[in-house]
Tab-separated table of C-alpha atoms in Angstrom:
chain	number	residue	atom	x	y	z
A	1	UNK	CA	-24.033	68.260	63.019
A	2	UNK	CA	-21.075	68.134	65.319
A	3	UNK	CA	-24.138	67.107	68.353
A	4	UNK	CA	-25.368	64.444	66.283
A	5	UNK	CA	-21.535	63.042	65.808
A	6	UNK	CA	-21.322	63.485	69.232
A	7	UNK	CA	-24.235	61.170	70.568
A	8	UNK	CA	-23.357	58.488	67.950
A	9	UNK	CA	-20.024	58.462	69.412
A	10	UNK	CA	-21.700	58.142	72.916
A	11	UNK	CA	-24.305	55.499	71.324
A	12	UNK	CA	-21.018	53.345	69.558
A	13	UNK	CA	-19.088	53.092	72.850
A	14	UNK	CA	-21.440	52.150	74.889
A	15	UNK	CA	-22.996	49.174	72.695
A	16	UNK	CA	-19.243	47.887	72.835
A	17	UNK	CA	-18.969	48.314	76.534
A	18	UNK	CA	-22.308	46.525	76.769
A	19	UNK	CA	-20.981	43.798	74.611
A	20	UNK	CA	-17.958	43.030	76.553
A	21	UNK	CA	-19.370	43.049	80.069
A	22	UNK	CA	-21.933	40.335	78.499
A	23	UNK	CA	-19.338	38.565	77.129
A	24	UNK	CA	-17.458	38.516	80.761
A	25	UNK	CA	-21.057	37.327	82.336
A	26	UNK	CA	-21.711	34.738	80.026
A	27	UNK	CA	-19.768	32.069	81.398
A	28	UNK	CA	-20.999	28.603	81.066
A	29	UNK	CA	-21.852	26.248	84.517
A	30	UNK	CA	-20.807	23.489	82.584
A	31	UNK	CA	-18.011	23.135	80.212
A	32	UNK	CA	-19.797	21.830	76.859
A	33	UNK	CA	-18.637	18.330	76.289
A	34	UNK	CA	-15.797	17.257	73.160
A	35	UNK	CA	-18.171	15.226	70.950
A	36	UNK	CA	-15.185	13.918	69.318
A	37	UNK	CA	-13.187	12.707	72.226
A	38	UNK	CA	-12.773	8.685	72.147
A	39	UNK	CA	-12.649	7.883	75.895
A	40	UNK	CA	-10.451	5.268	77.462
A	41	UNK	CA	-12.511	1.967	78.036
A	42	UNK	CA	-11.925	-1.670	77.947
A	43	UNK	CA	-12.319	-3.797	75.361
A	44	UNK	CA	-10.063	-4.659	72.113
A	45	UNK	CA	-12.192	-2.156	69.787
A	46	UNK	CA	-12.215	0.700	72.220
A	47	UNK	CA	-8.735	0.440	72.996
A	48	UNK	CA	-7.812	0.458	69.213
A	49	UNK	CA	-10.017	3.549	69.077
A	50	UNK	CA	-8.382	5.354	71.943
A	51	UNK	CA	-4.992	4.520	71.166
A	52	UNK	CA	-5.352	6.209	67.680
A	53	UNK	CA	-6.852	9.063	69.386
A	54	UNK	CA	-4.224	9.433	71.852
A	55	UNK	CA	-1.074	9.120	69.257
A	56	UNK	CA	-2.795	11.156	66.106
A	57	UNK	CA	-5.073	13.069	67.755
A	58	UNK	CA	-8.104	11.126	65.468
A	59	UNK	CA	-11.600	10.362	65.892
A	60	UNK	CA	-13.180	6.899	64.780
A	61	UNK	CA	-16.752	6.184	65.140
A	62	UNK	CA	-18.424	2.672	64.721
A	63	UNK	CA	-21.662	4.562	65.965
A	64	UNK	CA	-23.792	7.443	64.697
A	65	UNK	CA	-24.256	8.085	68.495
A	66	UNK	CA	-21.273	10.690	69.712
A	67	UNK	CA	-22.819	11.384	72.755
A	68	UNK	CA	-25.340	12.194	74.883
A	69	UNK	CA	-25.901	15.515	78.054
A	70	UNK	CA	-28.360	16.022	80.351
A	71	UNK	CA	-29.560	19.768	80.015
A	72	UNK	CA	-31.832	19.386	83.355
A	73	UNK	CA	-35.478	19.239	83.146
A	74	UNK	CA	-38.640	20.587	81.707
A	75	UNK	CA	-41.609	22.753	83.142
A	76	UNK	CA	-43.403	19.054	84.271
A	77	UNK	CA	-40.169	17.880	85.263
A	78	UNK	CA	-39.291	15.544	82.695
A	79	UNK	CA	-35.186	14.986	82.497
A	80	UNK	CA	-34.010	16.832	78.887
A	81	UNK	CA	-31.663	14.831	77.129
A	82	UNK	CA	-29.539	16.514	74.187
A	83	UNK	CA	-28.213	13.611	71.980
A	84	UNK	CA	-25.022	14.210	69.497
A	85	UNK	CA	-25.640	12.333	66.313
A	86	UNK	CA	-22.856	12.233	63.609
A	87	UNK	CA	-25.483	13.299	60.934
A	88	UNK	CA	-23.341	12.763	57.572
A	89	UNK	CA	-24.746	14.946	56.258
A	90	UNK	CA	-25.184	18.076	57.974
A	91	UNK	CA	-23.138	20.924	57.557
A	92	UNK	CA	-23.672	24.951	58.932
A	93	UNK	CA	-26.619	25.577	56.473
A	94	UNK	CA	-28.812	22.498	57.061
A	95	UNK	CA	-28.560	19.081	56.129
A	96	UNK	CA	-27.229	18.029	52.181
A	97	UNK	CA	-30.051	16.358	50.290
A	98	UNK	CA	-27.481	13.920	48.496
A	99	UNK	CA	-26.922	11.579	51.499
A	100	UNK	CA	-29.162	8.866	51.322
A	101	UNK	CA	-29.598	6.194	54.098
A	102	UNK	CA	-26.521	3.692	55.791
A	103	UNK	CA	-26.433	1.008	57.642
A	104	UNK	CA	-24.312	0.249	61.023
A	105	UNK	CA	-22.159	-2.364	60.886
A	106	UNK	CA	-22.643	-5.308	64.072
A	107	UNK	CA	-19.810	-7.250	63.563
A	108	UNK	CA	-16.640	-6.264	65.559
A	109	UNK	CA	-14.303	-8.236	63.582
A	110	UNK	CA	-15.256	-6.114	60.376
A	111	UNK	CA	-14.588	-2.858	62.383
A	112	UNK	CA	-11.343	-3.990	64.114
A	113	UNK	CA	-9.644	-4.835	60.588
A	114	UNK	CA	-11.083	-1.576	59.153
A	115	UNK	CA	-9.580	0.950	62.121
A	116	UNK	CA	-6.489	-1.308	61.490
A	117	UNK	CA	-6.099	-1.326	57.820
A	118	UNK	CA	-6.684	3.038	58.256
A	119	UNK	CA	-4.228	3.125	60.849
A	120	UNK	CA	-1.604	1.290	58.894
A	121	UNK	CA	-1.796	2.954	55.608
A	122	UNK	CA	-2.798	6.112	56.254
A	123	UNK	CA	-2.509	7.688	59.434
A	124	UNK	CA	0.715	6.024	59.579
A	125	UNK	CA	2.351	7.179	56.477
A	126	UNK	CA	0.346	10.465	55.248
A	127	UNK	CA	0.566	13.798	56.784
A	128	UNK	CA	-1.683	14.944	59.333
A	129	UNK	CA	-2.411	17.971	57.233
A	130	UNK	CA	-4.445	16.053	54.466
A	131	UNK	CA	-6.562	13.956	57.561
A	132	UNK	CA	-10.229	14.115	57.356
A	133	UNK	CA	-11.950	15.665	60.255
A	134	UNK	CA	-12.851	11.743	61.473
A	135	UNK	CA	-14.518	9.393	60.201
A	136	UNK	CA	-17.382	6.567	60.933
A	137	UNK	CA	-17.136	3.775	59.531
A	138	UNK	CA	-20.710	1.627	58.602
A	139	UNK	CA	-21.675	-1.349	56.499
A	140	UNK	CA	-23.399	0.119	54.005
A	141	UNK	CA	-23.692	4.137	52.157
A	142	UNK	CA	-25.937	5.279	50.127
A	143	UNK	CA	-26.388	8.530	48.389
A	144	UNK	CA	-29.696	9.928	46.709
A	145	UNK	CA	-29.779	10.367	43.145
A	146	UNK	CA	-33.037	11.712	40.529
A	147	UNK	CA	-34.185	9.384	37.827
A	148	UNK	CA	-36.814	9.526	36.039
A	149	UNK	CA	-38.628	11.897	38.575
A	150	UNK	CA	-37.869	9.469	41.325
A	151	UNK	CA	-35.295	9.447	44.039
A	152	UNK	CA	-32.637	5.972	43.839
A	153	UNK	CA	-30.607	5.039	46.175
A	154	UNK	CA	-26.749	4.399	44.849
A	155	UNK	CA	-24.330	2.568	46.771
A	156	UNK	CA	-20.834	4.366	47.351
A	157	UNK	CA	-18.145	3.761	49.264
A	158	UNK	CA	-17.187	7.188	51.097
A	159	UNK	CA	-19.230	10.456	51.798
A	160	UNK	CA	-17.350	13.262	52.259
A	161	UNK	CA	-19.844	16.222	52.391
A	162	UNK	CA	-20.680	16.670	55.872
A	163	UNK	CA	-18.827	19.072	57.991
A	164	UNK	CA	-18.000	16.111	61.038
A	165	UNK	CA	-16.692	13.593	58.903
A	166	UNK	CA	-16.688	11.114	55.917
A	167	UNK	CA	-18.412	7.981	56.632
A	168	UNK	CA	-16.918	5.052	55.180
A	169	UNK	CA	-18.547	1.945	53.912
A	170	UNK	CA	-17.674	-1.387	52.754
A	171	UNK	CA	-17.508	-3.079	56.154
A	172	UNK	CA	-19.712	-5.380	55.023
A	173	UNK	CA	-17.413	-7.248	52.763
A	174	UNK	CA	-14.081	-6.180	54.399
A	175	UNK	CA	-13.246	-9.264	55.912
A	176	UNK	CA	-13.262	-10.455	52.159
A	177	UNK	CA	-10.900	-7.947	50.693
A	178	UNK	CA	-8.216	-8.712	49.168
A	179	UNK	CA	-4.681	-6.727	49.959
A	180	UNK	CA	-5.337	-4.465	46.435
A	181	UNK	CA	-9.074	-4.178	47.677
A	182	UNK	CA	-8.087	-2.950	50.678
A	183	UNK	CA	-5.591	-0.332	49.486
A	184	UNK	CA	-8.300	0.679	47.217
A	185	UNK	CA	-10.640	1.382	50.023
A	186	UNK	CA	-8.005	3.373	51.694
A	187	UNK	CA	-7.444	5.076	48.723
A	188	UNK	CA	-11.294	6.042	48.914
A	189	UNK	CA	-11.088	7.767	51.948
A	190	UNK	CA	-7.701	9.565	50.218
A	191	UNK	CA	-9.267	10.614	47.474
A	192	UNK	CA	-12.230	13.889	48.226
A	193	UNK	CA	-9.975	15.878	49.715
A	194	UNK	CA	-7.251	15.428	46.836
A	195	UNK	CA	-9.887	15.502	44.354
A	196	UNK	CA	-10.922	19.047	46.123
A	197	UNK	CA	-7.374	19.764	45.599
A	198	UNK	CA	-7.115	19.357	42.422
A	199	UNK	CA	-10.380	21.181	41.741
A	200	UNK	CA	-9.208	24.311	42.749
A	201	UNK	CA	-5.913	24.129	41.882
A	202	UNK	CA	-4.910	21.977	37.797
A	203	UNK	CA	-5.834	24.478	35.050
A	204	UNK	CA	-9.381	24.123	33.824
A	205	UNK	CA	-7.828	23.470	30.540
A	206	UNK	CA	-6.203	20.946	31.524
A	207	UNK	CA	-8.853	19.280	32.862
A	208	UNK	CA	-10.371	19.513	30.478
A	209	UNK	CA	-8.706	17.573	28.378
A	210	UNK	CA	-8.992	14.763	30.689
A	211	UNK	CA	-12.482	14.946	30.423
A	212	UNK	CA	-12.424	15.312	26.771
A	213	UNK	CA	-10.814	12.063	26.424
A	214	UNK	CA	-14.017	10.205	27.905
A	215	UNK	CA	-16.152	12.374	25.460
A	216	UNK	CA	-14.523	11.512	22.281
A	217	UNK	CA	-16.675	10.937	19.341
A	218	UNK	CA	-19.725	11.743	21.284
A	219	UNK	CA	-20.969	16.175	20.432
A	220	UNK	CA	-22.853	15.206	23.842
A	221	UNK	CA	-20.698	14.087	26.289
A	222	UNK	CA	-20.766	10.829	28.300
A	223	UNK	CA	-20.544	12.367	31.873
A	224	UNK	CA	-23.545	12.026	34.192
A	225	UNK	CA	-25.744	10.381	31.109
A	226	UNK	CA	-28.369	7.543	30.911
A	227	UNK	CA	-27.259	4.950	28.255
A	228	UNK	CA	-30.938	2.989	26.982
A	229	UNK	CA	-30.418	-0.336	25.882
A	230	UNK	CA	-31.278	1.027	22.171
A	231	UNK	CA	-27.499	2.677	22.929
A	232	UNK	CA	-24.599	1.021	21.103
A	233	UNK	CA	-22.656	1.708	24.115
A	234	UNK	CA	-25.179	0.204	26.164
A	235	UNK	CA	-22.952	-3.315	26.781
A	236	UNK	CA	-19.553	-1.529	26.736
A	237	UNK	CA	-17.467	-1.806	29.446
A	238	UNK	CA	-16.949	1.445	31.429
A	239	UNK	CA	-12.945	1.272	31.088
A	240	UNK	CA	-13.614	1.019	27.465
A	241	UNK	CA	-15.280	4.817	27.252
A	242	UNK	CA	-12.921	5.721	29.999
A	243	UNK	CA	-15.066	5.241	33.405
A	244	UNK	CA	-13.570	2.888	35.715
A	245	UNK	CA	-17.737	1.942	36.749
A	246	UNK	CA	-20.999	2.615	35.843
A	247	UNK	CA	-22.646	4.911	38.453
A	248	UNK	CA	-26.021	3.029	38.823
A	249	UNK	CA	-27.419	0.115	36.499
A	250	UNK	CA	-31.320	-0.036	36.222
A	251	UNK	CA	-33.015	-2.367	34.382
A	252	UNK	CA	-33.026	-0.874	31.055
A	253	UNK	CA	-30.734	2.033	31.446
A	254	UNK	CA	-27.097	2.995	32.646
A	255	UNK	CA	-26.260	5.881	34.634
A	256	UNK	CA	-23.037	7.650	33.944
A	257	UNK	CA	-20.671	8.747	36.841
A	258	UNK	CA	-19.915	12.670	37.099
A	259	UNK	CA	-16.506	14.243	36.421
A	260	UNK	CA	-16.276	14.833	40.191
A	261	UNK	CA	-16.736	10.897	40.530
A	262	UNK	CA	-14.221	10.331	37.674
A	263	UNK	CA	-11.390	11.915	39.545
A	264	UNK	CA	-12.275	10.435	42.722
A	265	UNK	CA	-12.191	6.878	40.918
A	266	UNK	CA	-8.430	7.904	39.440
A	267	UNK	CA	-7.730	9.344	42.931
A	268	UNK	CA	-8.084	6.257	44.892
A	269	UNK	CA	-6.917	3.544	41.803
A	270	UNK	CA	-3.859	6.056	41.735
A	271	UNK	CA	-3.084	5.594	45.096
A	272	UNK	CA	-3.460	1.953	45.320
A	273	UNK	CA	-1.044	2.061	41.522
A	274	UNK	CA	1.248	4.649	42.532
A	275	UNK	CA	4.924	2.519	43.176
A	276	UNK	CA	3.540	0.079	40.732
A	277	UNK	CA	2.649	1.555	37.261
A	278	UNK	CA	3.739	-0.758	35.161
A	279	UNK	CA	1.421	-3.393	36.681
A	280	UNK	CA	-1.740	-0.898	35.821
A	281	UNK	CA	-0.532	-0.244	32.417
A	282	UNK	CA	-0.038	-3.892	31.684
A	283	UNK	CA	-3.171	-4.914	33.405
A	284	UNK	CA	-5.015	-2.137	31.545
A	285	UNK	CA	-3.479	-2.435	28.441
A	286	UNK	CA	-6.738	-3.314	26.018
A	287	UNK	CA	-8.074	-0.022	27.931
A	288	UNK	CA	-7.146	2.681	25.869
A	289	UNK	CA	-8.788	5.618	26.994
A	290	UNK	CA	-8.156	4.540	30.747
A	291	UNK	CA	-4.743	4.730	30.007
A	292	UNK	CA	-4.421	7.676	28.339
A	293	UNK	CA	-6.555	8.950	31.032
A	294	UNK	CA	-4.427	7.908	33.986
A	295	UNK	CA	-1.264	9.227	32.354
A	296	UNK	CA	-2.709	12.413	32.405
A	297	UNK	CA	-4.164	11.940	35.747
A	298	UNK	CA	-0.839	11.388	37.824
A	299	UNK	CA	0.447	14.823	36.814
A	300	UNK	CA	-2.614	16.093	38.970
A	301	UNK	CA	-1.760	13.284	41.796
A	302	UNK	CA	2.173	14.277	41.747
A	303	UNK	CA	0.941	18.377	42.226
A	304	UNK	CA	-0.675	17.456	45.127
A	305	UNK	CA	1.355	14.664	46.555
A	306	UNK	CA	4.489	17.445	46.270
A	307	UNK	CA	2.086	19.940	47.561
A	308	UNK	CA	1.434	18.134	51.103
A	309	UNK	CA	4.640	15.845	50.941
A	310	UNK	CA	2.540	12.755	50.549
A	311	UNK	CA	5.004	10.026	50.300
A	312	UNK	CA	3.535	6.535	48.478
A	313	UNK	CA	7.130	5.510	48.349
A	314	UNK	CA	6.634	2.210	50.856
């Protein structure tokens, strides 16, 4: 017995000996490039993007493209190119089967007033703490979503699942926006990770009862539903059941948002209402339920806001 203790001990030391001289010899040629650096170079975008990398430490992408490195050449000599994509929605497992398809934006104006309108209201004025990892910003989102045995496409404004980044939409139309639409679309990109917050954090019970509001008067629920046209609630408006949007409209059916979209929808309409209540209440007033709702809702906001010293003061 005391042998056979003896050569395992023997057996253990050596494997970490082993280990650690490999670890000494394994020393790359070449230093493996920062995918998320945003190089110095000319132009009024680029300098907009380096600036805000250089003062908050924060990527921007207009382009799915992070990079590209040459890893040599093959057995017939052809040169081997490695090319960093941003890949929304990729994360250490594989690739989430949610993300659907986007579309780059072309126009330089659009992306100049959207890395502007970020900068200004939120790198700005909210701790670094609650940043995303970076973000690229398109024309167009779309995630995947099952209906009737067929994959749809739904347009949304932010993803937020992939490990690199959310990518942010709307640049399409952001030339458009008014100020409120634009604090709005800030308030998308503010909204996952205190939505994730709030997740893990607000009594089920009390979340509950948010949700229960919505579901009043229907044993089934009204989350993540399909409403026929044969449905007396077919021609309601959403803010009247609750729901600040439908989640998809077909031709003869309406799709329901999920409670993870419902707080995300309070999230970012709480952050564009937050120093200005009154003006949602009164605006919202023939909204009941959306009211009752929100009320409810910025006790979850305020937890986190005091949690990470968010300040929506200005």
């Amino acid at each position: 017995m005391k042998t056979l203790y003896f050569i395992t001990c023997i057996i253990i030391i050596c494997f970490f000996a082993r280990c650690t001289n490999g670890d000494e010899d394994v020393v790359a040629t070449e230093s493996s490039p920062d995918w998320f650096e945003i190089k110095d170079r000319p132009g009024e975008l680029n300098q907009l993007l380096y600036q805000i990398y250089r003062d908050y430490q924060f990527s921007i992408f207009v382009n799915d493209t992070l990079g590209q490195r040459d890893l040599g050449v093959d057995a017939y000599g052809n040169p081997i190119i490695y090319i960093q994509l941003f890949d929304p929605g990729y994360y250490v497992w594989g690739t989430y089967s949610d993300f659907g398809t986007m579309a780059l934006s072309k126009d330089t104006l659009a992306m100049i007033k959207a890395v502007t309108t970020f900068k200004e209201r939120f790198l700005a004025v909210l701790p670094e703490e609650i940043y995303p990892r970076s973000l690229l910003f398109v024309d167009t989102i779309n995630s995947r979503m099952e209906y009737q045995y067929e994959m749809h496409d739904v347009e949304i404004d932010v993803y937020s699942n992939g490990i690199r980044g959310y990518v942010v939409g709307k640049l399409s139309s952001i030339l458009q926006m008014s100020d409120m639409e634009l604090e709005h679309w800030v308030g998308g990109i503010f909204a996952p990770r205190c939505v994730d917050w709030i997740n893990a954090n607000i009594e089920q019970e009390e979340l509950e009862e948010f949700y229960k509001i919505t579901n009043e008067g229907n044993g089934w629920g009204r989350y993540d539903t399909e409403l026929s046209e044969r449905n007396d609630e077919y021609e309601a408006d959403p803010k009247s059941l609750g729901f600040w949007r439908w989640k998809k409209e077909f031709t003869d059916v309406k799709k329901s948002v999920t409670q993870t979209d419902d707080l995300r929808d309070f999230a970012a309409w709480a952050f564009v209402y937050w120093n200005k209540k009154d003006e949602f209440y009164e605006t919202y007033k023939d909204f009941e339920r959306l009211i009752r709702k929100f009320a409810l809702f910025e006790t979850f906001f305020a937890a986190y806001c005091e949690k990470y010293n968010v300040d929506l003061s200005n």
